[in-house]
XYZ file of C-alpha atoms in Angstrom:
80
model
C -8.841 12.167 5.831
C -5.934 14.474 5.819
C -3.690 12.268 7.670
C -4.875 9.325 5.463
C -3.997 11.294 2.120
C -0.754 12.285 3.626
C 0.252 8.768 4.672
C -0.785 7.665 1.024
C 0.977 10.186 -0.893
C 4.264 9.057 1.156
C 3.406 5.417 0.175
C 2.986 6.275 -3.401
C 6.508 7.833 -3.324
C 8.163 4.846 -1.310
C 6.377 2.309 -3.771
C 7.698 4.211 -6.931
C 11.318 4.742 -5.328
C 11.470 1.042 -4.498
C 11.032 0.189 -8.089
C 7.070 0.200 -8.759
C 6.267 0.922 -12.531
C 2.666 2.576 -11.418
C 0.945 3.274 -8.531
C -2.904 4.150 -7.642
C -5.275 4.540 -4.927
C -9.131 3.820 -5.256
C -11.967 4.453 -3.314
C -14.367 1.271 -3.343
C -17.600 2.325 -4.355
C -19.439 -0.679 -3.070
C -18.070 -0.459 0.468
C -17.759 3.179 1.698
C -14.715 3.938 3.674
C -12.679 0.924 1.935
C -9.400 1.815 -0.256
C -7.664 -0.123 -2.784
C -3.869 0.425 -3.310
C -2.612 -0.772 -6.503
C 0.921 -0.843 -7.635
C 2.886 -2.773 -10.241
C 6.339 -4.194 -10.340
C 8.178 -5.218 -13.557
C 8.420 -8.879 -12.292
C 6.932 -10.872 -9.709
C 10.402 -11.414 -8.275
C 10.671 -7.840 -7.967
C 7.566 -7.462 -5.871
C 8.657 -10.256 -3.730
C 12.098 -8.812 -3.251
C 10.567 -5.696 -1.918
C 8.500 -7.388 0.530
C 11.172 -9.635 1.629
C 13.992 -6.877 2.298
C 11.407 -4.362 3.323
C 13.560 -1.112 4.366
C 12.676 0.057 8.296
C 11.362 3.270 6.703
C 8.706 1.325 4.436
C 7.872 -0.946 7.613
C 7.373 2.465 9.580
C 5.267 3.805 6.752
C 3.045 0.607 7.020
C 2.572 0.886 10.513
C 1.358 4.447 10.368
C -0.878 3.356 7.331
C -2.298 0.443 9.564
C -2.870 3.113 12.536
C -5.331 4.772 10.579
C -7.295 1.489 9.824
C -10.853 1.914 11.627
C -12.245 -1.533 11.318
C -11.815 -4.256 13.951
C -10.262 -6.771 11.654
C -6.651 -6.366 10.346
C -6.259 -4.819 6.791
C -6.653 -7.513 4.011
C -3.768 -7.600 1.731
C -4.213 -9.383 -1.770
C -1.725 -9.976 -4.409
C -2.608 -10.691 -8.062
């Protein structure tokens, strides 16, 4: 769990640096071991722009997060 906390703290910093207005991490009480990341950009276009032009540092951070994924299936990403 310490490695997960470190990488998620770095994720928070990266999201806010990229323009996110807020960032939160929630434990899913209905499914132990599942975590939900929530972040908000000012506009949908800002959100899409970040993921279309993901800097190498953010891509490496994503790989570090996914390396900690303990389940067989790939992480599920949902955008609202």
